[in-house]
Short mmCIF file of C-alpha atoms in Angstrom, two decimals:
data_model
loop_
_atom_site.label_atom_id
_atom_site.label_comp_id
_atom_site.label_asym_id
_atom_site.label_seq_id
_atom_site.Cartn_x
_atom_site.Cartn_y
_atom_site.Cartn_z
CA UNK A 1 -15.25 -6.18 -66.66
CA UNK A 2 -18.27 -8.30 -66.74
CA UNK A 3 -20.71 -5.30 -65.92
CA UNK A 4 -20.22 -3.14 -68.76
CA UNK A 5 -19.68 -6.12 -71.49
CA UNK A 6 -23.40 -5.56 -72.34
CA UNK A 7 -23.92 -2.21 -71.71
CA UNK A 8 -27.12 -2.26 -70.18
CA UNK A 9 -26.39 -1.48 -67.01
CA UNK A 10 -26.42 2.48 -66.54
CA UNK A 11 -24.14 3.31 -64.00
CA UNK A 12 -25.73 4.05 -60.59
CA UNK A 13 -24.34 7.40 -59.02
CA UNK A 14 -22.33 6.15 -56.24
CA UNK A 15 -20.91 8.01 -53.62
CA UNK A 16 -16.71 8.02 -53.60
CA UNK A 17 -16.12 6.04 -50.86
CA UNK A 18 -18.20 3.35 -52.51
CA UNK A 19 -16.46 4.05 -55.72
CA UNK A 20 -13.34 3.68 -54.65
CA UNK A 21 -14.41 0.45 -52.72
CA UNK A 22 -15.31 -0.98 -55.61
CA UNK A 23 -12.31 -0.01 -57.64
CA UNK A 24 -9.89 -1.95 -54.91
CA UNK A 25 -12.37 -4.99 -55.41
CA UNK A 26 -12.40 -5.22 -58.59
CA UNK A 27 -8.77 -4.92 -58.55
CA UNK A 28 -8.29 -7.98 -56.65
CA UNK A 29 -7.84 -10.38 -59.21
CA UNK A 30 -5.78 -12.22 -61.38
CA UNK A 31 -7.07 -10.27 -64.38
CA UNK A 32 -5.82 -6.97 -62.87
CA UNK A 33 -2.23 -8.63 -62.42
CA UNK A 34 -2.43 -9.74 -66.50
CA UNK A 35 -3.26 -5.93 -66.85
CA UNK A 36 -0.14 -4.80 -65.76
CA UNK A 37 2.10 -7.69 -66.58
CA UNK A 38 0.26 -7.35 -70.18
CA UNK A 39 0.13 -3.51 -70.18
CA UNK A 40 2.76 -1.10 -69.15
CA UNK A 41 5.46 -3.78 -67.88
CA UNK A 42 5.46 -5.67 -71.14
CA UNK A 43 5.65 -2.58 -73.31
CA UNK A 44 9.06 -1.60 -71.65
CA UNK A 45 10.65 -4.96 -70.60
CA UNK A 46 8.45 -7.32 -73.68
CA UNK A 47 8.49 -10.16 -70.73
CA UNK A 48 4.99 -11.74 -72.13
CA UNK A 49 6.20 -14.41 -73.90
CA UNK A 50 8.59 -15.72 -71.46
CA UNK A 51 5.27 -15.56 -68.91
CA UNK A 52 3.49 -17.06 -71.11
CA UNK A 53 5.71 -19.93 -72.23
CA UNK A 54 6.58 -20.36 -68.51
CA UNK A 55 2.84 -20.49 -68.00
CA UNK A 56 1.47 -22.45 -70.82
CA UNK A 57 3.95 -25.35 -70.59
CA UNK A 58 1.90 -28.42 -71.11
CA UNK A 59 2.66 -31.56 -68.58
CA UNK A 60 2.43 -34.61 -69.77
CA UNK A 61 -0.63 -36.67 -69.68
CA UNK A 62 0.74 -39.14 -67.65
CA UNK A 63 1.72 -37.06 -64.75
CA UNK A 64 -0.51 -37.84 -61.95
CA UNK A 65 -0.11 -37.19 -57.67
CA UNK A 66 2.66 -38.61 -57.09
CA UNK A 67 4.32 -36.31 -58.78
CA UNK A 68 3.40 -33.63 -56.78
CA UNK A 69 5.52 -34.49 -54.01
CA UNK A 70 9.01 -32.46 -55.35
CA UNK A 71 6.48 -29.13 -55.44
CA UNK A 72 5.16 -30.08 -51.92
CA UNK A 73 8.67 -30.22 -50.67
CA UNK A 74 9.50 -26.94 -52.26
CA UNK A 75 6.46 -25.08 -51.03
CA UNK A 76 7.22 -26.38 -47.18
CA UNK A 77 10.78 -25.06 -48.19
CA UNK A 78 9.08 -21.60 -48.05
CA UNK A 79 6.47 -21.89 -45.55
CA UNK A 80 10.08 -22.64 -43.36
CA UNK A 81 11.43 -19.39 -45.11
CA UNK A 82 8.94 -17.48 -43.81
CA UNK A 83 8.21 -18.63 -40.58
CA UNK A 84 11.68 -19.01 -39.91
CA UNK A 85 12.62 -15.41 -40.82
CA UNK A 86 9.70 -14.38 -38.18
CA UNK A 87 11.41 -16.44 -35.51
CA UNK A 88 14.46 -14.78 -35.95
CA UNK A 89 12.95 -11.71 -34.59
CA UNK A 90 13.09 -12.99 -30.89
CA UNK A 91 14.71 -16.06 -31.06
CA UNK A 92 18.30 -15.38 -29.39
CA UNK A 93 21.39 -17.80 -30.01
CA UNK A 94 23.08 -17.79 -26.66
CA UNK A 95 23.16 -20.62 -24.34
CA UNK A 96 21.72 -18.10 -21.41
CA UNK A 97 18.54 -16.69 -23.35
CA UNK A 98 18.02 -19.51 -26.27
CA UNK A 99 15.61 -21.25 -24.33
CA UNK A 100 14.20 -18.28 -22.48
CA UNK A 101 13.64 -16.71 -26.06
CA UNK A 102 11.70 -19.96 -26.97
CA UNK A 103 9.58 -20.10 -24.06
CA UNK A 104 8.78 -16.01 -25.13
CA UNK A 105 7.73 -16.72 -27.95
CA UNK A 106 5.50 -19.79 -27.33
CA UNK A 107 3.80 -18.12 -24.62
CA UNK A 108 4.01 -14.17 -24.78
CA UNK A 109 4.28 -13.12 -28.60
CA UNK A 110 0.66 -13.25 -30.13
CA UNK A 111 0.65 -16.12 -32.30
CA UNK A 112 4.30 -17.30 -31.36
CA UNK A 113 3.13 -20.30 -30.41
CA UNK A 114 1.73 -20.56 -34.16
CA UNK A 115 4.56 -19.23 -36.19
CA UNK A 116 6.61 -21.87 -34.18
CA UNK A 117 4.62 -24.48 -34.33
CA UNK A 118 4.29 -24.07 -38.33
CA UNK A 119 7.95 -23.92 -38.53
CA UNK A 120 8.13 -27.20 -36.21
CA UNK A 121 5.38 -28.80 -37.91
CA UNK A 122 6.69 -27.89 -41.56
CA UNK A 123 9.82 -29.13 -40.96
CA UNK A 124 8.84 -32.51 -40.02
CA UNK A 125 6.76 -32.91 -43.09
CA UNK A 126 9.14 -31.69 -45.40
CA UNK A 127 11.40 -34.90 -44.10
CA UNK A 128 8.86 -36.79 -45.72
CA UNK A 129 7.41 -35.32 -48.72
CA UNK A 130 11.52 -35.31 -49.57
CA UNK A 131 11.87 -39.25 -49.08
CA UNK A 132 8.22 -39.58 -50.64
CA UNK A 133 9.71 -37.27 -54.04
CA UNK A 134 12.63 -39.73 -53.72
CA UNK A 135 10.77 -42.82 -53.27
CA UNK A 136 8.54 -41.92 -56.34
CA UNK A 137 11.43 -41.23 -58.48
CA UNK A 138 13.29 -44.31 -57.96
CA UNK A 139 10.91 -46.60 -58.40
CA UNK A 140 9.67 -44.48 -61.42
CA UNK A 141 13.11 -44.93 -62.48
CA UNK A 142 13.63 -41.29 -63.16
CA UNK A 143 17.27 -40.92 -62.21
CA UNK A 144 18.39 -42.46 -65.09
CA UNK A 145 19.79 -40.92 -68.11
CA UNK A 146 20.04 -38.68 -69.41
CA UNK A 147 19.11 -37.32 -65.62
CA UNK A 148 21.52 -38.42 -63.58
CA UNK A 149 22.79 -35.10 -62.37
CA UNK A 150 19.27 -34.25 -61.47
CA UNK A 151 19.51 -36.77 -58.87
CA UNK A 152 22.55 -35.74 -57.89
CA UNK A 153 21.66 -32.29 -56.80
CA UNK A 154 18.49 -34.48 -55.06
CA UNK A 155 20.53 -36.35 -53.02
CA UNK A 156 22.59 -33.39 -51.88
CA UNK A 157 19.15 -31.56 -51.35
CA UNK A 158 17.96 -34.84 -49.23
CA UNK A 159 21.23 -34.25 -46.94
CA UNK A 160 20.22 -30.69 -46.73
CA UNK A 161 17.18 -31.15 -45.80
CA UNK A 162 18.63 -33.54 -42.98
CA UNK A 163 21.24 -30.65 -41.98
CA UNK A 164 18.66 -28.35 -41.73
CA UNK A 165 16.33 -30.41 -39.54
CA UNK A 166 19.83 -31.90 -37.03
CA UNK A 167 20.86 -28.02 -36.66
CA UNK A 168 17.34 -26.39 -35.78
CA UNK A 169 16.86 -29.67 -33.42
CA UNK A 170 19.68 -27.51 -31.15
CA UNK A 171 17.83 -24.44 -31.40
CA UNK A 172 15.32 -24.39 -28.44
CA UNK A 173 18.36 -25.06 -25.92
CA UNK A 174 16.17 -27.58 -24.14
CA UNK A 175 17.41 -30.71 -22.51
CA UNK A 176 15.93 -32.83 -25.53
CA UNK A 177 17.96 -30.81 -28.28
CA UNK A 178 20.86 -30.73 -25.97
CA UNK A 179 21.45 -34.44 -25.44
CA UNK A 180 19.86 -35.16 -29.05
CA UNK A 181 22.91 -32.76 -30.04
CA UNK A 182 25.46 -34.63 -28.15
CA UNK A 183 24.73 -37.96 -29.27
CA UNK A 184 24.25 -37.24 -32.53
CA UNK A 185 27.95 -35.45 -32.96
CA UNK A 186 29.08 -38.40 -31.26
CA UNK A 187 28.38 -40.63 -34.11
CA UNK A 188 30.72 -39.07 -36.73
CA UNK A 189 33.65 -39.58 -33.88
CA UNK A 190 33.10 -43.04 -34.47
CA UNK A 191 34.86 -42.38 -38.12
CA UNK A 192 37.98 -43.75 -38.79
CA UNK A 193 40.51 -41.44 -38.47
CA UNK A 194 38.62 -38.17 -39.03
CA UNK A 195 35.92 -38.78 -36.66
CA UNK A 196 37.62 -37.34 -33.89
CA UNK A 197 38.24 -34.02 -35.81
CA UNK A 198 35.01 -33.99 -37.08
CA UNK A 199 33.11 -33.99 -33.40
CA UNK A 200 35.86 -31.24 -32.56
CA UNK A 201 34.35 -29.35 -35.60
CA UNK A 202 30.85 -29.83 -35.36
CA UNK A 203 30.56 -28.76 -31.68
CA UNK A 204 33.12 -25.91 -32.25
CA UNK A 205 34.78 -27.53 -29.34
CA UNK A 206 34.98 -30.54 -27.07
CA UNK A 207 31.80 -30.69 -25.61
CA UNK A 208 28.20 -29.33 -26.40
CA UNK A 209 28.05 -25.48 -25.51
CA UNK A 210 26.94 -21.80 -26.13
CA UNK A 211 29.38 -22.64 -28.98
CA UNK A 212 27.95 -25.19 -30.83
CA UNK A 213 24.86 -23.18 -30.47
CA UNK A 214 26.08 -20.32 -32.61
CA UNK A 215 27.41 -22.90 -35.04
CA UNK A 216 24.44 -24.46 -35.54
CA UNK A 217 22.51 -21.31 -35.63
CA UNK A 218 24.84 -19.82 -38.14
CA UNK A 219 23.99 -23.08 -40.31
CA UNK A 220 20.83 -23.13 -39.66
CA UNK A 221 19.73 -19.33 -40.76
CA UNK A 222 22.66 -18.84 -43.38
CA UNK A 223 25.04 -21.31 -45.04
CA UNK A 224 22.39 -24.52 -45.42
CA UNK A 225 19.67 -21.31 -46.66
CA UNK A 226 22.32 -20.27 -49.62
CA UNK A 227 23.51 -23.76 -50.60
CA UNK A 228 20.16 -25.11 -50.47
CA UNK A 229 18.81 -22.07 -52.67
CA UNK A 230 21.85 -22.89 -54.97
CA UNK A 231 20.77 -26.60 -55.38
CA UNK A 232 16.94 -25.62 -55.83
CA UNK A 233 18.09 -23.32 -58.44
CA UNK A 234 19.67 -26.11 -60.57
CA UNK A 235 17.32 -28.86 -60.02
CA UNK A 236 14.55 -26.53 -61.15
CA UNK A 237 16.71 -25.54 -64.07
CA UNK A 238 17.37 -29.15 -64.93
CA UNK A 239 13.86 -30.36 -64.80
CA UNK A 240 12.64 -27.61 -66.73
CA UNK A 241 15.55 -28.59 -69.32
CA UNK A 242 15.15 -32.19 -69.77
CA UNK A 243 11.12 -32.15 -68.76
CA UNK A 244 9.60 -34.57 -66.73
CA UNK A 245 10.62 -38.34 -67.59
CA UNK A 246 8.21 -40.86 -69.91
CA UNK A 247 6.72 -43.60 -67.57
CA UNK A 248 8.47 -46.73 -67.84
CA UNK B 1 -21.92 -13.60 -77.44
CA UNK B 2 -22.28 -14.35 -73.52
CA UNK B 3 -25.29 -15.81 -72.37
CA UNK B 4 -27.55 -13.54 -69.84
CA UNK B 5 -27.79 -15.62 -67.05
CA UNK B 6 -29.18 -13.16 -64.98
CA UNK B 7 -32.74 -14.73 -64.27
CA UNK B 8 -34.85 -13.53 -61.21
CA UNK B 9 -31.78 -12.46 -58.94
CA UNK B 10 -30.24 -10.00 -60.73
CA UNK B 11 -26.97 -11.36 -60.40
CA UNK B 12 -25.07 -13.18 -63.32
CA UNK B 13 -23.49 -16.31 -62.66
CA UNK B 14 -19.74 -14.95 -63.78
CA UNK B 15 -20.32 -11.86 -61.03
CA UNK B 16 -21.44 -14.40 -58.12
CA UNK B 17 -18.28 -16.56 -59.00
CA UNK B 18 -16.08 -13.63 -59.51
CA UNK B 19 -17.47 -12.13 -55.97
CA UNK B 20 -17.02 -15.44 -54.30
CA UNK B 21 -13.33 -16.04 -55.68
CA UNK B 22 -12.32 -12.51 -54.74
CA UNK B 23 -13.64 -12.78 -51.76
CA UNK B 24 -11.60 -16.34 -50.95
CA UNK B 25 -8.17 -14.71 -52.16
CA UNK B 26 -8.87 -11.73 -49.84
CA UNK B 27 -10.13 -13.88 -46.82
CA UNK B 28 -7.34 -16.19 -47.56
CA UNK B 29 -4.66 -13.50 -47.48
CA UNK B 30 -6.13 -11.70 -44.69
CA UNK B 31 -5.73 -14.83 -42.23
CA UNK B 32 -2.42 -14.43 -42.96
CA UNK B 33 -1.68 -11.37 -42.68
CA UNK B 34 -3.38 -10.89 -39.65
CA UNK B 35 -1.48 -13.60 -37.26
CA UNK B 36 1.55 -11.67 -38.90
CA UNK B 37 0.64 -8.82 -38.10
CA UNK B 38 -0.18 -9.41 -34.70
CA UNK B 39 3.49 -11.33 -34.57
CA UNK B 40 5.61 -8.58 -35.26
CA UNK B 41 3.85 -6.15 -32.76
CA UNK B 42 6.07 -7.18 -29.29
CA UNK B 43 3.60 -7.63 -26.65
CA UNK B 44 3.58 -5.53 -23.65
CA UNK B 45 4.58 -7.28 -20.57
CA UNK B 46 3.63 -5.07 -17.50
CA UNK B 47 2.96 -8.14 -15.61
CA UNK B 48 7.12 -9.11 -15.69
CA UNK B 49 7.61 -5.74 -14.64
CA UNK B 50 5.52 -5.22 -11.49
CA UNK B 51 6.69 -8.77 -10.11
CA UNK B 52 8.64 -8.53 -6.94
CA UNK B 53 12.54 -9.19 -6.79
CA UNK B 54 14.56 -10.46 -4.43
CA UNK B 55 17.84 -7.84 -4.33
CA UNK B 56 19.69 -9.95 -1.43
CA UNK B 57 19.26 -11.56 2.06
CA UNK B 58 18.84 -8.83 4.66
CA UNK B 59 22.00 -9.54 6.81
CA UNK B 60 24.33 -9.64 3.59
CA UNK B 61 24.09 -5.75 3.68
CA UNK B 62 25.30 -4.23 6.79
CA UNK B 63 24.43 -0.89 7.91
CA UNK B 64 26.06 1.52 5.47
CA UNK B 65 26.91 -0.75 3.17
CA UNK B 66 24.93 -0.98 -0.33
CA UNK B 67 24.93 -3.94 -2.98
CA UNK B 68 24.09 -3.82 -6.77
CA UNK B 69 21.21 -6.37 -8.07
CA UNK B 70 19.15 -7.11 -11.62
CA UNK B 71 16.01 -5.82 -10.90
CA UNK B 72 14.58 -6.92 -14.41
CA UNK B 73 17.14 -6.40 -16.34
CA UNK B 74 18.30 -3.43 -15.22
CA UNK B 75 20.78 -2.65 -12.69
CA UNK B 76 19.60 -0.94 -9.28
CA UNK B 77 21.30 -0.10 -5.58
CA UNK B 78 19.99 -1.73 -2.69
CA UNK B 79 20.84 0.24 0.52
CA UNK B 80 21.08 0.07 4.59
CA UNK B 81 20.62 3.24 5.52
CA UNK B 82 19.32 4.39 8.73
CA UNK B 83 15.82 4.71 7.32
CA UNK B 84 16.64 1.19 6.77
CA UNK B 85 16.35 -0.82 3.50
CA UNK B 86 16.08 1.73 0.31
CA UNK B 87 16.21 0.62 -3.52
CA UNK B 88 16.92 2.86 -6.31
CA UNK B 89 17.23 1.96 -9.58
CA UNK B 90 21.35 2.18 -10.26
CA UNK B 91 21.18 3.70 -14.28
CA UNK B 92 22.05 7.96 -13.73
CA UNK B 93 18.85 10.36 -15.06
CA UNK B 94 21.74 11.63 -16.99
CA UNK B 95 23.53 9.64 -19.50
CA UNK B 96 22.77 6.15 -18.59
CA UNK B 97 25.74 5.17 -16.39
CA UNK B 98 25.83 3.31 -13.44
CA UNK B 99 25.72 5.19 -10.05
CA UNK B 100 27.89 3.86 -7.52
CA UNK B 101 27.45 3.93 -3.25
CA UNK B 102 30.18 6.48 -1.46
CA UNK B 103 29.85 4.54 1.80
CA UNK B 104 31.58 7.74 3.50
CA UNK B 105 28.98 10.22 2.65
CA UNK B 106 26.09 8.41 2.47
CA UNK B 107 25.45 9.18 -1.03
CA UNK B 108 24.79 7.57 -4.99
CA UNK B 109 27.74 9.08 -6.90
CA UNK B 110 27.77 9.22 -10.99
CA UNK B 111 31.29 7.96 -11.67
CA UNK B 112 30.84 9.37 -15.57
CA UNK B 113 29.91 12.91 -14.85
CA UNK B 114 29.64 13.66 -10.68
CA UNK B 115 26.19 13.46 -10.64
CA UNK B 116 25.20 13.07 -7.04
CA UNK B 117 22.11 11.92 -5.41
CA UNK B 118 21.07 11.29 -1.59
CA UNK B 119 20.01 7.96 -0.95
CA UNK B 120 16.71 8.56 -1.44
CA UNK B 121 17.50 9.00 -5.15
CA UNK B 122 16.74 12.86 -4.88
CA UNK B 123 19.11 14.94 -6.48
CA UNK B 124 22.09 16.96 -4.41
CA UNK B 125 24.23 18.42 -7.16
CA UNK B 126 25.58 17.64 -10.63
CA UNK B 127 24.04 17.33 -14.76
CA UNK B 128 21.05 15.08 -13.33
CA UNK B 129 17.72 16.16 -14.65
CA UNK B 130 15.75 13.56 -12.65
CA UNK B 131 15.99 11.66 -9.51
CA UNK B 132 16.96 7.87 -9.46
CA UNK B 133 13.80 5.73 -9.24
CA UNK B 134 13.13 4.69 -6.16
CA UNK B 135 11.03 1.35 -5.58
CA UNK B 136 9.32 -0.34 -2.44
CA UNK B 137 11.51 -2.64 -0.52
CA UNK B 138 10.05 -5.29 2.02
CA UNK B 139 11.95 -7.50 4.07
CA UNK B 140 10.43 -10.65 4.62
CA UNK B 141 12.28 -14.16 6.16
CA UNK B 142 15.36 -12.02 5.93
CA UNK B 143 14.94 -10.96 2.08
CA UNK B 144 14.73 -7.79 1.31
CA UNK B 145 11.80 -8.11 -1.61
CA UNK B 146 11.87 -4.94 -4.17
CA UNK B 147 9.19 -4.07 -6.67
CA UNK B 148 8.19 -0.47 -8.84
CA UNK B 149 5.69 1.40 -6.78
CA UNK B 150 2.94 1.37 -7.99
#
């Protein structure tokens, strides 16, 4: 602590609210996190030089913005975590409150309309911060070995990304995400031989209803979440692994 | 050693940084948590609940005849009596079931435990601590308009 390094400063008498002030201030840093990391966690669990290699990892001199695209995509991932988890606190998946839920939230919760339009908003950039990531690998020709499976789990990641944004365009119930819905789980139908089957299963029936709603919903908040957590998991793991390619 | 950069303030240059940094973190997190916050706390809406309802056209009940309606989101028992319209709300003081109209008697029976009320929502006999609420009813253009008194 920067006032008592020199010791010259006697310490005023305070009185304890002040004190205690002060303590919580001064505790609000990163210094104060290294103390405990540093101090009682590491004695028991000796996790400092895993932190510290984790931390300390050098990136290459060449790296420059455009590489920041994969971490912009990741951090959108969990601004949509997070503002997605608060919608689901009045957001209601039925085709007779879906849209009255929406409207709620935009216009009676406090700061609905924010969380909402964050989620909206987030979404729509992560769409292209995923094809920019993509866009700068390829051309970087980073896909290529020995990181092919890294792209891999990219490309399913891209189609996630895609599933995520098709199923939450259903969500508000409105006319725009009902028709976009329809159309768009039209197209598969026009697949040889599967496509009927496939329409049948998207729309968890024959036409666009309360059902396709939950389906979506159920997507949208749970399976597309895990899998796309799974995927994160081992393209971070990969990257880390291999580190990040030499320019060409 | 570190250098005393104190000068005329008073205030070394690592402290105003350190003050200003804190301060951004705290400001920063507090913007957050505040909207938050503020989210997760359902609003009141007394303004839903004193708007009027419509519980049915006026000659769809005949005289001693009742109908249920929503009046927001809650069931309630519009009835032609010979006072003429009277609304009560249709969930029983007692355990939360919903009353029903004995045409015959002129009365709001309980089917879950015999609670009985007059149609006035008063209590006549039976487990019910309190009498149904009763709202204002106002027929206008032949609709019988009901809102909470109020």
């Amino acid at each position: 602590m920067p006032e008592e390094v020199n010791g010259k400063t006697p310490r005023r008498k305070e009185n304890s609210i002040t004190a205690q002030l002060r303590g919580i201030w001064r505790r609000i840093s990163l210094e104060a996190v290294g103390a405990v990391v540093y101090g009682g966690v590491d004695r028991r669990l000796e996790l400092s030089d895993a932190i510290e290699h984790a931390l300390k990892h050098k990136v290459p001199r060449h790296v420059n913005w455009t590489y920041c695209f994969g971490g912009i995509t990741f951090f959108l991932f969990l601004v949509l975590a997070a503002t997605g988890i608060l919608l689901t606190l009045y957001y209601r998946p039925s085709s007779s409150d879906a849209y009255e839920s929406v409207k709620y939230i935009m216009n009676d919760v406090r700061f609905g309309w924010l969380i909402r339009s964050i989620h909206h908003w987030a979404a729509n950039l992560m769409a292209f911060t995923v094809l920019a990531h993509m866009v700068r690998v390829y051309f970087h020709g980073a896909y290529k070995h020995p990181r092919e499976l890294n792209w891999i789990a990219g490309v399913f990641l891209l189609a996630l990304t895609l599933a995520f944004g098709f199923t939450g365009y259903l969500l508000p119930w409105d006319q725009k995400a009902y028709w976009g819905t329809t159309v768009g789980t039209r197209m598969p139908a026009a697949m040889p031989f599967i496509g009927d089957f496939m329409k049948l299963f998207l729309r968890g029936g024959d036409e666009v209803t309360g059902r396709t709603l939950s389906r979506f919903y159920s997507l949208h908040v749970v399976i597309l979440p895990m899998v796309t957590t799974f995927f994160l998991a081992a393209h971070f793991a990969m990257i880390r692994r291999q580190g990040i390619s030499k320019p060409m | 050693m570190e250098q005393d950069t104190r000068k005329s303030t008073g205030v070394r240059r690592r402290t105003f940084l350190d003050t200003l940094l804190r301060g951004w973190v705290l400001a920063g997190v507090a913007g957050m948590a505040y909207p938050v916050a503020k989210y997760l706390t359902p609003p009141h809406a007394p303004e839903a609940a004193e708007k009027e309802v419509e519980a049915a056209a006026a000659d769809q009940v005949k005289p001693g005849e009742a109908v249920k309606f929503e009046f927001h989101g809650t069931p309630a028992l519009l009835m032609n009596v010979k006072t003429g319209f009277v609304a009560v709300s249709a969930v029983c003081t007692h355990l939360g079931c919903i009353v029903d109209w004995d045409a015959g008697k002129s009365q709001v029976v309980c089917p879950c435990h015999n609670a009985i009320f007059d149609y006035n929502g008063n209590i006549v006999s039976g487990p019910a601590p309190l009498p149904l609420e009763r709202f204002e009813v106002d027929v206008r253009d032949n609709k019988v308009m009901v809102r909470r008194k109020g």
